[in-house]
Short mmCIF file of C-alpha atoms and ligand atoms in Angstrom, two decimals:
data_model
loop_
_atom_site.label_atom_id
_atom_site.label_comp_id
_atom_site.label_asym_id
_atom_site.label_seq_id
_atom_site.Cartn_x
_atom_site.Cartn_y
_atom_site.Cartn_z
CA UNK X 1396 -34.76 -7.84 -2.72
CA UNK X 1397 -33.17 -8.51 -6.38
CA UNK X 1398 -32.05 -12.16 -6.95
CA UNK X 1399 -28.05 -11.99 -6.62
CA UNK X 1400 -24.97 -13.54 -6.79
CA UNK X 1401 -24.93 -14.16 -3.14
CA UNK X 1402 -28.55 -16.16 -3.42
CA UNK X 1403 -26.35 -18.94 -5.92
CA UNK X 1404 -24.11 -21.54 -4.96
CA UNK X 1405 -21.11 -19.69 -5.78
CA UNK X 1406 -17.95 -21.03 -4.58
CA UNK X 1407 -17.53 -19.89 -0.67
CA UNK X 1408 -14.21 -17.98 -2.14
CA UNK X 1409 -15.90 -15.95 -3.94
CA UNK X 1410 -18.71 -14.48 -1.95
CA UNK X 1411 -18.81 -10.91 -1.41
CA UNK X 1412 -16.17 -10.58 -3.91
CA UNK X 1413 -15.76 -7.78 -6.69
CA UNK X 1414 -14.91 -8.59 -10.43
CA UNK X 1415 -11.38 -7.13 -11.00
CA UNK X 1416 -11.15 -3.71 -13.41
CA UNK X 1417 -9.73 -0.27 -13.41
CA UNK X 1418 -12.84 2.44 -13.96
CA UNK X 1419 -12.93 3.01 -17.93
CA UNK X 1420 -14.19 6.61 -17.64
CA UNK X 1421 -14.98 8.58 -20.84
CA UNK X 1422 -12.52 11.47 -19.98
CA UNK X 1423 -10.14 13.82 -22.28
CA UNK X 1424 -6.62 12.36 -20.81
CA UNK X 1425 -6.73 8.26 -19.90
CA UNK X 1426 -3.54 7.56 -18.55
CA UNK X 1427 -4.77 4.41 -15.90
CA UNK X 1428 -4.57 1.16 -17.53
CA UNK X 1429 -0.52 0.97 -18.64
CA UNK X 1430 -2.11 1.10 -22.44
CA UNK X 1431 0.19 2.00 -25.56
CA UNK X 1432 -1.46 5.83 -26.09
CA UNK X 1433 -0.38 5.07 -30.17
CA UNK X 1434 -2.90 3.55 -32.41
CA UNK X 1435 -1.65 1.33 -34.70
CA UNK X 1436 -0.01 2.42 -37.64
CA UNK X 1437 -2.33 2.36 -40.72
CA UNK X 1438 -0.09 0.41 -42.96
CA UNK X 1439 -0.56 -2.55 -40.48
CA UNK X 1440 -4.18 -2.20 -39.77
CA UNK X 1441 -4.13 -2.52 -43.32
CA UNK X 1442 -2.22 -6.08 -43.09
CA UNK X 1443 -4.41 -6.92 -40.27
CA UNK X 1444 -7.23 -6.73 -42.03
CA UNK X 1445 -5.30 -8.69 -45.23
CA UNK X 1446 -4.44 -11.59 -42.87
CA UNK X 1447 -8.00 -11.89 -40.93
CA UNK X 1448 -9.67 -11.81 -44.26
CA UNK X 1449 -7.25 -14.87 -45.25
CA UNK X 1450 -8.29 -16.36 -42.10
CA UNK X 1451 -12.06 -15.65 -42.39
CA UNK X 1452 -12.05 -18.16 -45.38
CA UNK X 1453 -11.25 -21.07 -42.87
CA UNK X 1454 -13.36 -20.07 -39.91
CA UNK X 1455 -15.38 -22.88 -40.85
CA UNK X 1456 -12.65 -25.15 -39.27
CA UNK X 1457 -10.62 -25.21 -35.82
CA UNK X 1458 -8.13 -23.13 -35.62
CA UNK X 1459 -3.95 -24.19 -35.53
CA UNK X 1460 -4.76 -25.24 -31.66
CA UNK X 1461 -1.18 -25.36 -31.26
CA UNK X 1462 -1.08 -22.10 -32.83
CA UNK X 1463 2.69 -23.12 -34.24
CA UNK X 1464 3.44 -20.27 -37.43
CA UNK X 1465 2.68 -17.79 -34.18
CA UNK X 1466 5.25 -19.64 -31.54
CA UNK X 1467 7.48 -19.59 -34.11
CA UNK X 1468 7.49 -15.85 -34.74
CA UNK X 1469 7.22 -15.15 -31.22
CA UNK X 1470 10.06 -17.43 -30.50
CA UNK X 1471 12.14 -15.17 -33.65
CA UNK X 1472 11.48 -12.18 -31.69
CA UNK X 1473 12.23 -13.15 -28.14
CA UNK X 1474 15.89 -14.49 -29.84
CA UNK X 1475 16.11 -11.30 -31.95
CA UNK X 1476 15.76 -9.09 -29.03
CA UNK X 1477 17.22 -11.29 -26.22
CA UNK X 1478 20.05 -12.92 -27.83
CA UNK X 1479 19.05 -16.13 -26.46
CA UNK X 1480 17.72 -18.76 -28.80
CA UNK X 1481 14.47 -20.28 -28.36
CA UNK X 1482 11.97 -22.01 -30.86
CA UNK X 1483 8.51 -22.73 -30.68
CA UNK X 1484 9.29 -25.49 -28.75
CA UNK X 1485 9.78 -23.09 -25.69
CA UNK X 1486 7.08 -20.54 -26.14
CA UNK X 1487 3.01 -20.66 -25.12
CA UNK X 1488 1.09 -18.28 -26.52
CA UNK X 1489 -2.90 -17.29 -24.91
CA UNK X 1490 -5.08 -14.29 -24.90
CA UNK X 1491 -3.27 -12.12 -23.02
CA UNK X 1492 -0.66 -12.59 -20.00
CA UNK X 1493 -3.93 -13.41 -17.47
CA UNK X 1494 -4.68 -16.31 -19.54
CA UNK X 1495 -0.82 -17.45 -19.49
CA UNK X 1496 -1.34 -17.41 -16.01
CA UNK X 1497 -3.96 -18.63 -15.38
CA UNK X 1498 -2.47 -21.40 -17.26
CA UNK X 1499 0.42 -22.20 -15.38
CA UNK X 1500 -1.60 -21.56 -12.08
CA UNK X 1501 -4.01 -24.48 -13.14
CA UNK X 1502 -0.87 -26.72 -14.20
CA UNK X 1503 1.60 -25.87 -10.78
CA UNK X 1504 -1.01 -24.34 -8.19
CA UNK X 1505 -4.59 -25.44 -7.63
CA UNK X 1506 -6.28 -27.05 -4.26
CA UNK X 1507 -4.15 -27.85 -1.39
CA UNK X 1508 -1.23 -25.75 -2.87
CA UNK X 1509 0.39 -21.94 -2.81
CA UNK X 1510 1.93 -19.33 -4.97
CA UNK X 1511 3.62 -16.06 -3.46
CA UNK X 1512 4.12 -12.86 -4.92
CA UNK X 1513 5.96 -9.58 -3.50
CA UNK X 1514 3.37 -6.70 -2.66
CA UNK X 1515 2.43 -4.72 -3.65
CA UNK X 1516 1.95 -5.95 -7.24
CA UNK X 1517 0.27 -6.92 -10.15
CA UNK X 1518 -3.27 -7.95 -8.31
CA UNK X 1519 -4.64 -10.42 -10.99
CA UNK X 1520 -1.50 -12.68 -9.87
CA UNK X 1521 -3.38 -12.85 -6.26
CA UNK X 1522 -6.97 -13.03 -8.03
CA UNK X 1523 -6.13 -15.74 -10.68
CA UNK X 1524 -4.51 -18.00 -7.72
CA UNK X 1525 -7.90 -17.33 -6.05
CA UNK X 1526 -10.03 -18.52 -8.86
CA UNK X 1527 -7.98 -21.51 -9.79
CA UNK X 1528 -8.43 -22.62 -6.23
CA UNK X 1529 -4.56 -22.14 -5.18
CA UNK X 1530 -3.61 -20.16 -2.06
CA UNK X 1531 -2.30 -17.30 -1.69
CA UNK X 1532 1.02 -15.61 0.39
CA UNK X 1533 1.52 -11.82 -0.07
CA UNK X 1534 5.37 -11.61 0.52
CA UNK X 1535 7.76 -9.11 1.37
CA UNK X 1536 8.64 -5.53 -0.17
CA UNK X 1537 11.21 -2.96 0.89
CA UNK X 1538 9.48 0.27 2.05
CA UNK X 1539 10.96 2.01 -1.33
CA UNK X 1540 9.56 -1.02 -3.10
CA UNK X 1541 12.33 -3.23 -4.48
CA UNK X 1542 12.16 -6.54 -3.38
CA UNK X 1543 13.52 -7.95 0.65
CA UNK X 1544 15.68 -10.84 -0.96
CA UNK X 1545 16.86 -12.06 2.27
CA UNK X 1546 13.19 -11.80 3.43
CA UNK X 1547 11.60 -13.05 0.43
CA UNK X 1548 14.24 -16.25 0.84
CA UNK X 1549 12.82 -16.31 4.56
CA UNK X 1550 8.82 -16.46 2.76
CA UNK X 1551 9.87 -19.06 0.53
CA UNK X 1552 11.43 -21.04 3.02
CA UNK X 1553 8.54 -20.75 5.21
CA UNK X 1554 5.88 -21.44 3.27
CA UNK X 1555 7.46 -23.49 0.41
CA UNK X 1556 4.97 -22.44 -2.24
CA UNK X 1557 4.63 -24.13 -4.99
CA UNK X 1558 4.65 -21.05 -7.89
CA UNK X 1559 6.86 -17.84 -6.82
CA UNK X 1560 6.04 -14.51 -8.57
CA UNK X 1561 8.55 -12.32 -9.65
CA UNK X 1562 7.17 -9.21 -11.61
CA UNK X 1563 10.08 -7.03 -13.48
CA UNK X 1564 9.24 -4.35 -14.12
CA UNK X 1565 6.67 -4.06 -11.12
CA UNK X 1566 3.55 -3.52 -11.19
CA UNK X 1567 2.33 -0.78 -9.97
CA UNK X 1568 5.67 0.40 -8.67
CA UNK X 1569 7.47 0.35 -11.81
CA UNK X 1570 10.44 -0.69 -9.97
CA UNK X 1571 12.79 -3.51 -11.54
CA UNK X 1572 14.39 -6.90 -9.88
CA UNK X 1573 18.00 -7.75 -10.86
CA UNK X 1574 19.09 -11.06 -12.70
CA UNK X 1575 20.46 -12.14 -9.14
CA UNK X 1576 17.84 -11.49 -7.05
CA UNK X 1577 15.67 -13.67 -9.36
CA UNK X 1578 18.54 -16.52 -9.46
CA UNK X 1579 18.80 -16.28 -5.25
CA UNK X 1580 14.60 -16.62 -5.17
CA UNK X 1581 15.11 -19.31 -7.95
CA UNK X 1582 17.22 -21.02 -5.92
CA UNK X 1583 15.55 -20.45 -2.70
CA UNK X 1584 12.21 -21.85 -4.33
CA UNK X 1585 14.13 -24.92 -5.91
CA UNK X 1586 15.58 -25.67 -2.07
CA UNK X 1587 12.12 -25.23 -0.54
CA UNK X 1588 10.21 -27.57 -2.71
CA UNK X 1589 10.94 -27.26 -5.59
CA UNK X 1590 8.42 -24.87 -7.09
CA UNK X 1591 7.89 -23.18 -10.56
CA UNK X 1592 9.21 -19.43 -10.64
CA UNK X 1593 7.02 -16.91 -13.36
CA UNK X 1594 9.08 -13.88 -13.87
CA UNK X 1595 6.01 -12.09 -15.10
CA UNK X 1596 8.33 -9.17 -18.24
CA UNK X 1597 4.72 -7.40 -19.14
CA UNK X 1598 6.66 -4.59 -19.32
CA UNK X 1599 10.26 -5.42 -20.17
CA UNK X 1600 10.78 -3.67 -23.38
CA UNK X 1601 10.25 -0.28 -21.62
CA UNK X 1602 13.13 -0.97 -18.96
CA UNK X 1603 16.25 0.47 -18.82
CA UNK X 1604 17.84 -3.19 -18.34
CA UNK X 1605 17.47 -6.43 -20.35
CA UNK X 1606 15.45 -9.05 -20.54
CA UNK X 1607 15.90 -12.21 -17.99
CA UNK X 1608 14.86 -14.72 -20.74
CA UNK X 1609 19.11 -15.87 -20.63
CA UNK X 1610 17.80 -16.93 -17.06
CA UNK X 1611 16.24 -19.26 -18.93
CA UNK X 1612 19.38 -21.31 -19.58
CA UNK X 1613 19.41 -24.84 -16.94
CA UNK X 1614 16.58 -23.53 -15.36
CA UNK X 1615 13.85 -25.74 -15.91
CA UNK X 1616 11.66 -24.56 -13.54
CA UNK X 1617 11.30 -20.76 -14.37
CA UNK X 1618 8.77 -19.21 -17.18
CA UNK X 1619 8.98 -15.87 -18.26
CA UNK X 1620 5.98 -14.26 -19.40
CA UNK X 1621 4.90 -11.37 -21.56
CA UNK X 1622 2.53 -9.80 -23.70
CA UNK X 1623 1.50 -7.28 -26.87
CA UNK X 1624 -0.46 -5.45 -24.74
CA UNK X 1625 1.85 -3.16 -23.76
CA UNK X 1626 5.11 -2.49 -25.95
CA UNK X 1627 3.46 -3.54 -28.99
CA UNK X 1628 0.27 -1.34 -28.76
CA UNK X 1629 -1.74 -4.18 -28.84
CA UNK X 1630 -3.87 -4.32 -25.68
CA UNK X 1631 -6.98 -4.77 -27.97
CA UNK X 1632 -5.94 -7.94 -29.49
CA UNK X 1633 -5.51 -10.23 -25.85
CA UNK X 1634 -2.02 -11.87 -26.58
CA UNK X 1635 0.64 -12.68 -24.04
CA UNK X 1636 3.07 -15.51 -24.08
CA UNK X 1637 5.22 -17.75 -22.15
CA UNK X 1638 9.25 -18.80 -22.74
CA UNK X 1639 10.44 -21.79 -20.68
CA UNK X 1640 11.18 -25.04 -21.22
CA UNK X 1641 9.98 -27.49 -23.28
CA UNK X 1642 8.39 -29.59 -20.42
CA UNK X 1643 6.59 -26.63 -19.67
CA UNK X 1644 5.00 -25.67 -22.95
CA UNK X 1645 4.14 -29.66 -22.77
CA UNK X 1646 2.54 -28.94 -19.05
CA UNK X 1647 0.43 -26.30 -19.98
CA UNK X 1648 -1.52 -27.82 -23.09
CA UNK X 1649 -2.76 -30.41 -20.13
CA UNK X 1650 -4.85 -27.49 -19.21
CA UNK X 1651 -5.46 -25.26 -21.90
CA UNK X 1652 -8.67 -25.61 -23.45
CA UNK X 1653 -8.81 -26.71 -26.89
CA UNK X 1654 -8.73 -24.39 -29.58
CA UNK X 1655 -7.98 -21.41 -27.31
CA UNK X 1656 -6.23 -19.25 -29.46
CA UNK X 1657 -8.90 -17.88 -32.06
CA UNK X 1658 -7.63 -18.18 -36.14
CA UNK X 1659 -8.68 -14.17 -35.97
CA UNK X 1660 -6.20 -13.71 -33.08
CA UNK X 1661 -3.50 -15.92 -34.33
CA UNK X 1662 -3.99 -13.88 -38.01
CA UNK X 1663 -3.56 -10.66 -36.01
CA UNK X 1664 -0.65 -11.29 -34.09
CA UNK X 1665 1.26 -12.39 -36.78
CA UNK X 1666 0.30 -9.84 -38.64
CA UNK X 1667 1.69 -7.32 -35.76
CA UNK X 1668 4.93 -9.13 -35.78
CA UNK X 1669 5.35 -8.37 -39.53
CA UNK X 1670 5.39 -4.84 -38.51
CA UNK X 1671 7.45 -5.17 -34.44
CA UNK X 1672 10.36 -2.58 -35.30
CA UNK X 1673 7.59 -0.22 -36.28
CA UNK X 1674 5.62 -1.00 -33.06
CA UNK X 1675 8.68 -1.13 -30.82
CA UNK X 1676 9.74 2.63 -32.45
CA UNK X 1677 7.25 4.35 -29.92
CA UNK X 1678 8.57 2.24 -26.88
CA UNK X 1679 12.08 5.13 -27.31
CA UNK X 1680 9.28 7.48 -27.54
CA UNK X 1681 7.44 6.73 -24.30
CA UNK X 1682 10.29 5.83 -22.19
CA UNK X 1683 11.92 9.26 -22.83
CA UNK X 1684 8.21 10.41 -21.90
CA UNK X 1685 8.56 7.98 -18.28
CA UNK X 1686 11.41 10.02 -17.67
CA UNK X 1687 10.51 12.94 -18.41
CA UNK X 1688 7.39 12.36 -16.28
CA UNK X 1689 10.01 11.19 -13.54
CA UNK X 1690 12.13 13.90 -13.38
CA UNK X 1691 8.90 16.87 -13.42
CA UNK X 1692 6.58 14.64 -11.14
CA UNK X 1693 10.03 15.44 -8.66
CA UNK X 1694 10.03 18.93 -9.38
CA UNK X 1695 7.08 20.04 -8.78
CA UNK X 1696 7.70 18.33 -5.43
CA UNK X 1697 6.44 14.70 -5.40
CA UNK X 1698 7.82 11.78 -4.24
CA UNK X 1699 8.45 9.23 -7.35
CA UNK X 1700 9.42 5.66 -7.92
CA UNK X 1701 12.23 4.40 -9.93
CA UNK X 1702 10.42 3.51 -13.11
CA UNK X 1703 11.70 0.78 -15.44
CA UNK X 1704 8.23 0.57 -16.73
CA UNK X 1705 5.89 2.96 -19.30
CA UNK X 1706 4.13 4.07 -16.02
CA UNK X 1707 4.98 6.09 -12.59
CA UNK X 1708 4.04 5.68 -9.31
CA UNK X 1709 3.95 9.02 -7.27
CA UNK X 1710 2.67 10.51 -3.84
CA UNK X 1711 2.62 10.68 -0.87
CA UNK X 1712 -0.57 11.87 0.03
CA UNK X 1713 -2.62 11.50 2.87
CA UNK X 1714 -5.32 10.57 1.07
CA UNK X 1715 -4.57 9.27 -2.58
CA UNK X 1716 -8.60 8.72 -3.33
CA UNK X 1717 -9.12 12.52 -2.95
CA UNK X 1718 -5.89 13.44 -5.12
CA UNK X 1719 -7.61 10.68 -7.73
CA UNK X 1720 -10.82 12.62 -7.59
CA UNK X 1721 -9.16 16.23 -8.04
CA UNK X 1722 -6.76 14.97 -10.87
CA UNK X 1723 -9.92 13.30 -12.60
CA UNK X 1724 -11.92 16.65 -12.24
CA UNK X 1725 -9.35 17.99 -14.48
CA UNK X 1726 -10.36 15.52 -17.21
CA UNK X 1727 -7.14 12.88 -16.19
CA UNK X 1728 -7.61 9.58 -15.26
CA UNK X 1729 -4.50 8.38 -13.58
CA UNK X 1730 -5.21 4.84 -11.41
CA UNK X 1731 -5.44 4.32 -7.42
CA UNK X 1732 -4.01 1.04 -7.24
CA UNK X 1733 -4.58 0.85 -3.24
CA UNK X 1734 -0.87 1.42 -2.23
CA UNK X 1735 -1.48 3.73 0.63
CA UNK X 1736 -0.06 6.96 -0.32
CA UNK X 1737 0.52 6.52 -4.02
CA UNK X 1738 -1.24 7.13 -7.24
CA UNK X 1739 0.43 5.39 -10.87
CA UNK X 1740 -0.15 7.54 -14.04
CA UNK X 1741 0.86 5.67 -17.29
CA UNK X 1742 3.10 7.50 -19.29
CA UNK X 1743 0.91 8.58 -22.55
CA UNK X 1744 1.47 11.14 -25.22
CA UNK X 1745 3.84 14.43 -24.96
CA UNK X 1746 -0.13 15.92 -25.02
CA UNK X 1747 -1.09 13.70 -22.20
CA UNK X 1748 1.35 13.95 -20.07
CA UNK X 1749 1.41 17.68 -20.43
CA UNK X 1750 -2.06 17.54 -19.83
CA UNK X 1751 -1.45 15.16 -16.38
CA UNK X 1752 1.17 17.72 -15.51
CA UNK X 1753 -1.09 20.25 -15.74
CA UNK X 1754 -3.56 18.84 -13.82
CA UNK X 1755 -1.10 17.46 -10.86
CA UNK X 1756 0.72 21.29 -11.21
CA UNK X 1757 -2.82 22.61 -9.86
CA UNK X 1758 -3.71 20.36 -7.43
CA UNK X 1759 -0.46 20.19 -5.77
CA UNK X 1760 -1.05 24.62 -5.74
CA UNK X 1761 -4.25 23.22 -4.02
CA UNK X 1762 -2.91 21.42 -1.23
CA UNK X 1763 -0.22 24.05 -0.50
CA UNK X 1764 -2.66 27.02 -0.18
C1 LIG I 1295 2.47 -7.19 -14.55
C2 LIG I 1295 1.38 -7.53 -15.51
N1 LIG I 1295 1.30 -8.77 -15.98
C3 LIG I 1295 0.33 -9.12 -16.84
C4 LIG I 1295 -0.61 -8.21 -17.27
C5 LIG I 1295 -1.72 -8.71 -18.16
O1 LIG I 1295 -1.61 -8.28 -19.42
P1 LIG I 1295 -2.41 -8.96 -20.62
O2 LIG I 1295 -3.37 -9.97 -20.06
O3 LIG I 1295 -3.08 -7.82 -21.30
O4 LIG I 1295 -1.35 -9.62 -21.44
C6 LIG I 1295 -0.57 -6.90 -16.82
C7 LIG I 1295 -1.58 -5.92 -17.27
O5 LIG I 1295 -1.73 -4.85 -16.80
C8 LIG I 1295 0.44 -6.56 -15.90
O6 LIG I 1295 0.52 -5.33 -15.39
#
């Protein structure tokens, strides 16, 4: 028997358990991660490289550990695109959303406390409560997937967690919350304990609907959080932010570890922001893509989720590991996310998808015969 993890002292909540990670198969058509299928435009790989070589000439030295030039900008285009005005004052910035999360789960959850979320969703909210020590509640979903209120109001009064979930768009589901049912949790939470509220937007610029940062407005207690993995084609470069208030930018840096943000990553984001209405030109492109993979998942005779996101969920089958499997052998790698029933394919190129189409065209000929 091979030394393993199970012969250390590992922490009892983590025995047995499996690192987190969709498959990253070398296949023609990868559709299963929610990735940006555009590279990034060569004139700003080109600035990229400009700004990190700036940078490289100071790697000798810490970087801005309050990474401030990059809040700012951030803070420019949350305004810009949200109409609500924020500074650096109210934005966080870490490598990638997880790390924002992780964040504000070691600041508001930890030992002897709770956070809730509304399954199914995004997983890593679950798996990052479990590894900062905080417990977790998996709340209420309709069966078509938009969020119980009235039951999710029941949860929270129940179990008065201490950090509430919200993800809009959803993840997997794709499905989006409205403004009120995010003010009635908001409110439930603040009667209940009061607890912080993360209205996780990793996908926001691809919805049909607009931002909740206004939310943000007397409500000291919620955080929205995104990223430029998604919208901004960045997946590669590990940045997601936060927007609240001040207190809770202040809250956060208790925890964060110094340095965090690399002077290579700060150099690259801003870099990408230089260039965001070029970035943000292929988020049209994909969500007329989301559609149109909404509208031919349906006729070819699937059931599909209301998307708000750059991915779909679709099914039912009986068994959505042996769809996964047939879809794959066609060179597709679309993601079982372990909703019983349903697979999510992320909406990629018109190639890709006509690929995926392809691919789901045959198998569903398959099943029938
Ligand atoms: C809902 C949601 N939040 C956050 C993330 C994390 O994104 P990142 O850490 O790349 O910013 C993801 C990634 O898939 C996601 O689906």
């Amino acid at each position: 028997m091979t030394f393993g993890i199970d012969d250390l002292p590992v922490r009892d909540e983590l025995r047995g358990k499996s690192p987190y990670g969709a498959p990253q198969l070398d296949v023609p058509v990868r559709l299963n991660t929610n990735e940006n299928p555009y590279p990034l435009p060569e004139a700003l790989v080109e600035r990229i490289a400009e700004r990190v070589r700036e940078a490289a000439r100071d790697l000798n030295r810490y970087p801005d550990r309050d990474a401030v030039e990059l809040r700012t900008k951030l803070a420019e285009y949350l305004t810009e695109t949200s109409g609500h005005p924020l500074d650096a004052s109210n934005v966080w910035a870490a490598n990638g959303s997880n790390e924002v999360i992780q964040q504000l789960l070691q600041t508001f959850g930890g030992p002897g406390r709770t956070a809730i979320g509304f399954e199914p969703s995004y997983s890593m909210h679950g798996l990052i409560a479990r590894g900062t020590g905080t417990g977790w509640i998996s709340g209420p979903r309709h069966e078509d997937f938009t969020v119980d209120v009235p039951a999710a109001e029941r949860a929270i009064a129940e179990h008065r967690p201490d950090v509430v979930f919200i993800t809009t768009p959803n993840n997997p589901t794709g499905t989006a919350v409205p403004a009120e049912a995010v003010v009635a949790l908001h409110d439930a939470a603040q009667a209940a304990k009061p607890s912080m509220v993360v209205v996780d937007e990793a996908y926001i610029e691809f919805s049909h609907g607009a931002s909740l940062l206004p939310l943000l407005a007397g409500r000291p207690n919620l955080v929205v959080s995104r990223t430029m993995s998604k919208a901004f084609g960045a997946a590669g470069l590990r940045l997601g932010y936060l927007a609240a208030h001040p207190a809770v930018v202040d809250a956060v840096q208790l925890v964060r570890l110094p340095y965090h943000l690399s002077a290579v990553t700060q150099a690259t984001a801003l870099a990408a922001l230089e260039h965001t209405d070029t970035l943000l030109k292929y988020v049209e492109q994909l969500k007329t893509e989301r559609d149109r993979l909404v509208a031919e998942l349906r006729a070819i005779g699937y059931e599909v989720t209301e998307s708000d996101a750059n991915f779909v969920q679709f099914g039912r089958f009986a068994d959505a590991q042996e769809v996964w499997r047939r879809i794959l052998d066609r060179g597709v790698l679309v993601r079982d996310n372990g909703v019983p029933g349903w697979l999510r394919v992320t909406a990629g190129t018109p190639e890709e998808n006509d690929a995926f189409l392809d691919a789901v065209r045959e198998v569903k000929k398959e099943q029938s015969t």
